[in-house]
CSV table of C-alpha atoms and ligand atoms in Angstrom, one decimal:
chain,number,residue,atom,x,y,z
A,1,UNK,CA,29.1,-75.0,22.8
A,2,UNK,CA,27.3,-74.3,19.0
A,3,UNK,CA,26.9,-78.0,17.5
A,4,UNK,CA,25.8,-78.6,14.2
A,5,UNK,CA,23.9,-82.2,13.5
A,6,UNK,CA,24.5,-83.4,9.9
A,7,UNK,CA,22.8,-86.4,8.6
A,8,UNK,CA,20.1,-87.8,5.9
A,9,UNK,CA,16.0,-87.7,7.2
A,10,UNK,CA,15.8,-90.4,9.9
A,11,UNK,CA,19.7,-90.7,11.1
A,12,UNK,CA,18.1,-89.8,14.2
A,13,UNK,CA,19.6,-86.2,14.6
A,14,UNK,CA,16.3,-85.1,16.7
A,15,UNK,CA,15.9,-88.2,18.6
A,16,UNK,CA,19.5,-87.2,19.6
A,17,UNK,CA,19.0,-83.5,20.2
A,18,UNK,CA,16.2,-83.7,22.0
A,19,UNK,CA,17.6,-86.4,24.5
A,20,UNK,CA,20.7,-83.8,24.8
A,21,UNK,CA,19.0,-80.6,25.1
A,22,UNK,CA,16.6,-81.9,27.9
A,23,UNK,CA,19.4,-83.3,29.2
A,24,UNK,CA,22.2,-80.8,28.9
A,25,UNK,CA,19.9,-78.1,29.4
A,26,UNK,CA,21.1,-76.8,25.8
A,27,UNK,CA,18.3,-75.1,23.5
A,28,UNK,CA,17.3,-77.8,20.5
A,29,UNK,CA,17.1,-75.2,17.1
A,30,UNK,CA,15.2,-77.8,14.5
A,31,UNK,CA,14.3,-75.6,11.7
A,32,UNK,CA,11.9,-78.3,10.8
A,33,UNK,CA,9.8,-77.9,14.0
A,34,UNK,CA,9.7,-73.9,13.8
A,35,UNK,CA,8.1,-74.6,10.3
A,36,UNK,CA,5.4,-77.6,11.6
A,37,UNK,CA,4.9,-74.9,14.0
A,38,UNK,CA,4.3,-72.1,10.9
A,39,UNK,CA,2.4,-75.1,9.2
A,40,UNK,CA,-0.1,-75.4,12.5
A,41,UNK,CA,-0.1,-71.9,13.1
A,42,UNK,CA,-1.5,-71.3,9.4
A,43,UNK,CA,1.1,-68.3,9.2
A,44,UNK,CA,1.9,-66.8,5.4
A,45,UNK,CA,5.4,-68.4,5.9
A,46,UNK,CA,3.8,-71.7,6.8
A,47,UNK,CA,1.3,-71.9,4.4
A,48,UNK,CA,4.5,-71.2,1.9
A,49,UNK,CA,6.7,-73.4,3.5
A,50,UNK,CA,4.1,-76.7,3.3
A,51,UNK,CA,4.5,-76.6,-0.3
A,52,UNK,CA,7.7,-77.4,-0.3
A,53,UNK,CA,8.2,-79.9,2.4
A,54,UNK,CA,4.7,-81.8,1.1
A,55,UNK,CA,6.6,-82.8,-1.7
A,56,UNK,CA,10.5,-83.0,0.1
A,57,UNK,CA,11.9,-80.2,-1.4
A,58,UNK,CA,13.9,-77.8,0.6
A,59,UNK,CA,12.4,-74.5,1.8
A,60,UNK,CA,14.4,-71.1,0.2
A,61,UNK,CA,17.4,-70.7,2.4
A,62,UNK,CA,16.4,-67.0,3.3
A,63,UNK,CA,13.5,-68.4,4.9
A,64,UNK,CA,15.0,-70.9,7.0
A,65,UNK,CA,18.1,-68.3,7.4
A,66,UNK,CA,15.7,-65.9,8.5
A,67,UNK,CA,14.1,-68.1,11.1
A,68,UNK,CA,17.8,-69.1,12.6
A,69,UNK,CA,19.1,-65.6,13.3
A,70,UNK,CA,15.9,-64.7,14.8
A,71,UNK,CA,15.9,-67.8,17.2
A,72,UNK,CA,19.6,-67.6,18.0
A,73,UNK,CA,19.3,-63.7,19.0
A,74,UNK,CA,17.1,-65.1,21.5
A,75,UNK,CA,18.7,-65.2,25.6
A,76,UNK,CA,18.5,-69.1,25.7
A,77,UNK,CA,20.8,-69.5,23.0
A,78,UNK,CA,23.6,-67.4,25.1
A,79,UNK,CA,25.2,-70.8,26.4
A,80,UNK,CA,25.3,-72.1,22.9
A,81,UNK,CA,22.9,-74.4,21.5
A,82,UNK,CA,21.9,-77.3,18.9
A,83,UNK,CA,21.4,-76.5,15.2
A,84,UNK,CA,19.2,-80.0,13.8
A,85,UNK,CA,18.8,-79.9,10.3
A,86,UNK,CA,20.1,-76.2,9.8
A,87,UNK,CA,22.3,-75.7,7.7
A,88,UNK,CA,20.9,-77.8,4.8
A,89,UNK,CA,23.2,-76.0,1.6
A,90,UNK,CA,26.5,-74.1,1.5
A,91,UNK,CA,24.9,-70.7,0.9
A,92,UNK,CA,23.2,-71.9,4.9
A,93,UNK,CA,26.3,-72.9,5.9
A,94,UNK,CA,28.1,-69.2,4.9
A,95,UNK,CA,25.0,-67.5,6.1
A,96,UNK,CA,25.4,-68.9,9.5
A,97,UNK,CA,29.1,-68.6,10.1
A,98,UNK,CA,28.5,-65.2,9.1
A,99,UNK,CA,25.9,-64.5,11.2
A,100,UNK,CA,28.2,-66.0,14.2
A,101,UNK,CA,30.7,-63.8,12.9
A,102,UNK,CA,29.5,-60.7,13.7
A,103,UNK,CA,28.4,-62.4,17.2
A,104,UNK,CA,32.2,-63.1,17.9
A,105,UNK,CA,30.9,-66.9,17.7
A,106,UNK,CA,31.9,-70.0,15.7
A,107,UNK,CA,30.3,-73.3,15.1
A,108,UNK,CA,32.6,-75.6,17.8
A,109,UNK,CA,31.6,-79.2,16.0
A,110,UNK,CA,30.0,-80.6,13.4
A,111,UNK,CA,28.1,-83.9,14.4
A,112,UNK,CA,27.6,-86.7,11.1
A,113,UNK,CA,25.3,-89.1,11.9
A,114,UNK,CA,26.2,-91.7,9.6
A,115,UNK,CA,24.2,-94.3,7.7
A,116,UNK,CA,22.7,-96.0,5.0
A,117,UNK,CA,19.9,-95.5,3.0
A,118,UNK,CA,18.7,-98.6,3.0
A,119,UNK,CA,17.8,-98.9,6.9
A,120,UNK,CA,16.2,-94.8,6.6
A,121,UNK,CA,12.9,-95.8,4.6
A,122,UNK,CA,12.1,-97.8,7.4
A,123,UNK,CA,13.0,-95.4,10.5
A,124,UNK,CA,10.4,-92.9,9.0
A,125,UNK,CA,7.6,-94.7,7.5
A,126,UNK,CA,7.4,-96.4,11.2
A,127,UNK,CA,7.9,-92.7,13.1
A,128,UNK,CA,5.0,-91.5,15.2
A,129,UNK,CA,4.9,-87.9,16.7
A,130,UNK,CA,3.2,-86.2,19.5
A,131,UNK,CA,1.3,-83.1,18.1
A,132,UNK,CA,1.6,-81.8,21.5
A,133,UNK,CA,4.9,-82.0,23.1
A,134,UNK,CA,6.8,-83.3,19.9
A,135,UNK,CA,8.1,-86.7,21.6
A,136,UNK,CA,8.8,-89.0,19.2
A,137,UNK,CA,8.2,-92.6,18.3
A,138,UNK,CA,8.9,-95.6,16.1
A,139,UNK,CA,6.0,-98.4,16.0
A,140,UNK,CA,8.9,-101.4,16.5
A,141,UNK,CA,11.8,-99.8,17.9
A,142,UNK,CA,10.4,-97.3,20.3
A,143,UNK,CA,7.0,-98.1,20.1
A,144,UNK,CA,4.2,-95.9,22.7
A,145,UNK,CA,2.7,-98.3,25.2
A,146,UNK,CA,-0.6,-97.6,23.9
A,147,UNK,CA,-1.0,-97.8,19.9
A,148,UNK,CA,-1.0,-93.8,18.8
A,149,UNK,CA,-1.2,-92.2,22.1
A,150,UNK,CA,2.2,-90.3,23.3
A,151,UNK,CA,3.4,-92.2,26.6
A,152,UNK,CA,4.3,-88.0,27.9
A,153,UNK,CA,1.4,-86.3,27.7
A,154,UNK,CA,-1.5,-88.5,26.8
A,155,UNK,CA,-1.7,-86.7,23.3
A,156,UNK,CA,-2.1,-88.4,19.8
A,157,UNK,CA,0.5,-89.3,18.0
A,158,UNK,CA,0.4,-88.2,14.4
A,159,UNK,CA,2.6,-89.5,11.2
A,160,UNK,CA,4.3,-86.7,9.7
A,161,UNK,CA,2.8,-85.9,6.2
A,162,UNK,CA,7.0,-86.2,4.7
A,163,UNK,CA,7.1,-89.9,5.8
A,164,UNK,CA,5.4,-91.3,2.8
A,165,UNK,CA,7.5,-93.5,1.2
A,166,UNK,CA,7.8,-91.4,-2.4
A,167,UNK,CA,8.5,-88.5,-0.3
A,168,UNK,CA,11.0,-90.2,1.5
A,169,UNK,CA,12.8,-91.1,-1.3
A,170,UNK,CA,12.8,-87.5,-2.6
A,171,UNK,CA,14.5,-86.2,0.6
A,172,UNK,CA,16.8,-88.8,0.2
A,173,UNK,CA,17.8,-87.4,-3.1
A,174,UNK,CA,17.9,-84.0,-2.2
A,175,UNK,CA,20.2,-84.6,0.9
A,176,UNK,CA,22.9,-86.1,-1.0
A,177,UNK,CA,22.6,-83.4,-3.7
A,178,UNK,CA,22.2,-80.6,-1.6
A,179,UNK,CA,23.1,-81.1,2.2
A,180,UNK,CA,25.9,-83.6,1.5
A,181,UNK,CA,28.8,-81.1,0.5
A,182,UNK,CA,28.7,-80.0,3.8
A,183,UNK,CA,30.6,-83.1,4.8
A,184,UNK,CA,33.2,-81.5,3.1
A,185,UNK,CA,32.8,-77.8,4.3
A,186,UNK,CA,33.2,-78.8,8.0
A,187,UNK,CA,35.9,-81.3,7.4
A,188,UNK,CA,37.6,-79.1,5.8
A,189,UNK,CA,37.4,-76.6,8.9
A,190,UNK,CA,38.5,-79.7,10.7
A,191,UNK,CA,35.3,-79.7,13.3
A,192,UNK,CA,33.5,-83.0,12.0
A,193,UNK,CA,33.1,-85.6,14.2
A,194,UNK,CA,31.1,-88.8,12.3
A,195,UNK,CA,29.1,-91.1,14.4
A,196,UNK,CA,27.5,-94.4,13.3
A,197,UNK,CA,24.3,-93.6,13.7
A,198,UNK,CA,22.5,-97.7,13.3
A,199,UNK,CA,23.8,-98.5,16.6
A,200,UNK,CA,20.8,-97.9,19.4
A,201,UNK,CA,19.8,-95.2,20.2
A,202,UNK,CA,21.4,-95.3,23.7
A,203,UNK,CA,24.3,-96.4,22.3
A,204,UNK,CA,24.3,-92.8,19.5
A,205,UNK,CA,23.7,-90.9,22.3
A,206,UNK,CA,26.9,-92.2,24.2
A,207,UNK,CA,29.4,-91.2,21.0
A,208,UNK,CA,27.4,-87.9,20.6
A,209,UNK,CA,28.1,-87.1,24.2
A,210,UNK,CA,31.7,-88.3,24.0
A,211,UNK,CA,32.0,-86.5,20.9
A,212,UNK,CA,30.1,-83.2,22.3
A,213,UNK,CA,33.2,-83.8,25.0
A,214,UNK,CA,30.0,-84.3,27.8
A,215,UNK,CA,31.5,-87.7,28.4
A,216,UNK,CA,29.7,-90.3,29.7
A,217,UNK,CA,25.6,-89.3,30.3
A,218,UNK,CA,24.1,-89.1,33.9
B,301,AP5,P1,13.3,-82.0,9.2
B,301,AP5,O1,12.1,-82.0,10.2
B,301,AP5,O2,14.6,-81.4,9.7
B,301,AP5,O3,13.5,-83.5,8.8
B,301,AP5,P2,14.8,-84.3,8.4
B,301,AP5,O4,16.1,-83.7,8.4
B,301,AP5,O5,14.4,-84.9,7.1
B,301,AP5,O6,15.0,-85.3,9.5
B,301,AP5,P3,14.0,-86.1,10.2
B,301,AP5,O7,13.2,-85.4,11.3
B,301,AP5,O8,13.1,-86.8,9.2
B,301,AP5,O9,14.9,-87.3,10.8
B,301,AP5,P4,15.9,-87.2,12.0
B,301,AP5,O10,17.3,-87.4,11.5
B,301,AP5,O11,15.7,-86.1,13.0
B,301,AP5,O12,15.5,-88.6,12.7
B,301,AP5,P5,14.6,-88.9,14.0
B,301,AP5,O13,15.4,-88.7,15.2
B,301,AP5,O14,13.3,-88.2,13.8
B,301,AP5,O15,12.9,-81.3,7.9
B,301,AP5,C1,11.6,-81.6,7.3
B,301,AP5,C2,11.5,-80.7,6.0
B,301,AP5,O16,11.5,-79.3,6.5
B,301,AP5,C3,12.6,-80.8,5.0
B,301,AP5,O17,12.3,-81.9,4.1
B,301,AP5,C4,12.5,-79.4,4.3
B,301,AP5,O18,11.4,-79.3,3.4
B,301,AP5,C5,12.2,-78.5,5.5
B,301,AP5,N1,13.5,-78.0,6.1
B,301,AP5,C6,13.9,-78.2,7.4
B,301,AP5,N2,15.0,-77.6,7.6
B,301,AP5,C7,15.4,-77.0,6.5
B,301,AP5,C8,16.5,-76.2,6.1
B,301,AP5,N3,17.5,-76.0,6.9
B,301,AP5,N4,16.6,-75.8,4.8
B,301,AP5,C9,15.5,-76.0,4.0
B,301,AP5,N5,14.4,-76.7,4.3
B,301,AP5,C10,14.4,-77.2,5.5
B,301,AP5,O19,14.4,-90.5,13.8
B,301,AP5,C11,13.6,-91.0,12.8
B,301,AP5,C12,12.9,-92.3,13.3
B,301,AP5,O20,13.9,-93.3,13.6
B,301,AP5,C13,12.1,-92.1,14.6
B,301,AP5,O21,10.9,-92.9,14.6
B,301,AP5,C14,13.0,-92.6,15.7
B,301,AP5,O22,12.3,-93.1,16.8
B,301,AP5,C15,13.8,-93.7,15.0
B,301,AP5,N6,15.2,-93.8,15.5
B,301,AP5,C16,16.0,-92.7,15.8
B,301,AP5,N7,17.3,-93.1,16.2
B,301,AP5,C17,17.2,-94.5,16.1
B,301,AP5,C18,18.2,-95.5,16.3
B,301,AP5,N8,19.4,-95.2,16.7
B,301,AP5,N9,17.8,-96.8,16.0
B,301,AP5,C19,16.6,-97.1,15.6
B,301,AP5,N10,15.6,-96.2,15.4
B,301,AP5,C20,15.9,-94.9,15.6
């Protein structure tokens, strides 16, 4: 099973895919994490990549293109996976078809995690993250049960640089520019599946699942 998960910043597409692929047992592919990881790493492509995302912009699609075929030619992906927040533009979207293509693979749904602006600025100027293992918080909803410490692994929990409310607001805009018309793209290949994505989380994760045709979780 190769899912995509469509939605604007906060929808809750990695709270989702995480939940799945520890569940499942199906890789999570978040091109955002691979470049925090570049970012921490202080790699060329990270250093080059924090320009852009400081500010909300998207990173050059041959860079984020680039980091998808080399993930997905890897032997956990074999089962199928979960592609958060990849593919962000059509010329994405082509490249990874393509690249499935010549793999004998296609893309088997296309999840949108639906909402509206308005309840997003919140979702991320509350999210907390663990620089360590990557779990993930928000200070009302899901808050830690000790103020900044990740209830996991003991680690800190860090707010992402992105989740400043002008940056926000930028990501905002450039999702319904950019990333929106691929509503439209999978649609019209008939594998989109919308999900309301302002019910709780448990509740998200039962339509995903039902959705993902997992039925009902364990
Ligand atoms: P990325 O890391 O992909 O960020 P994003 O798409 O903006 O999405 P977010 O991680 O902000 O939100 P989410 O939908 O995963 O929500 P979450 O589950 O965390 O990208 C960051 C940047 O990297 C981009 O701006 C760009 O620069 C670059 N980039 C990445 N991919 C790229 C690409 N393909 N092309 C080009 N550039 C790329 O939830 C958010 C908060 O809400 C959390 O606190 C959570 O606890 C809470 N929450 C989740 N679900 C619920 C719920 N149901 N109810 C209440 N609270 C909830």
């Amino acid at each position: 099973m190769i899912s995509v998960f469509l939605g604007p910043p906060g929808s809750g597409k990695g709270t989702q895919a995480k939940r799945l692929s520890a569940e499942k047992k199906t890789p999570q592919l978040s091109t955002g994490d691979m470049l925090r990881s570049a970012i921490a790493a202080g790699s060329a492509l990270g250093r080059s990549a924090q320009e852009f995302m400081s500010r909300g912009a998207l990173v050059p699609d041959e860079v984020v293109i680039g980091l998808i075929r080399e993930r997905t030619d890897q032997g956990d992906c074999a089962g199928g996976f979960i592609l958060d927040g990849f593919p962000r533009t059509i010329p994405q979207a082509e490249a990874l078809d393509a690249l499935l293509w010549e793999r004998h693979r296609k893309i088997d749904s296309a999840i949108l995690f639906q909402i509206d602006d308005s309840v997003l600025v919140s979702r991320l100027t509350g999210r907390r993250t663990c620089l360590k293992c990557g779990a993930m918080y928000h200070i009302e909803s899901m808050p830690p049960r000790q103020v900044d410490v990740c209830d996991q692994c003991g680690s800190e929990l860090i707010q992402r640089e992105d989740d400043r409310e002008d940056v926000i607001l930028k990501r905002l805009s450039v999702y319904h520019h950019q990333t929106s018309p691929l509503v439209e793209y999978y649609s019209k290949q008939g594998i989109l599946s919308p999900v309301d994505a302002s019910a709780s989380p448990a509740v998200v994760f039962e339509s995903v699942s039902q959705k993902l045709g997992f039925g009902r979780s364990a």
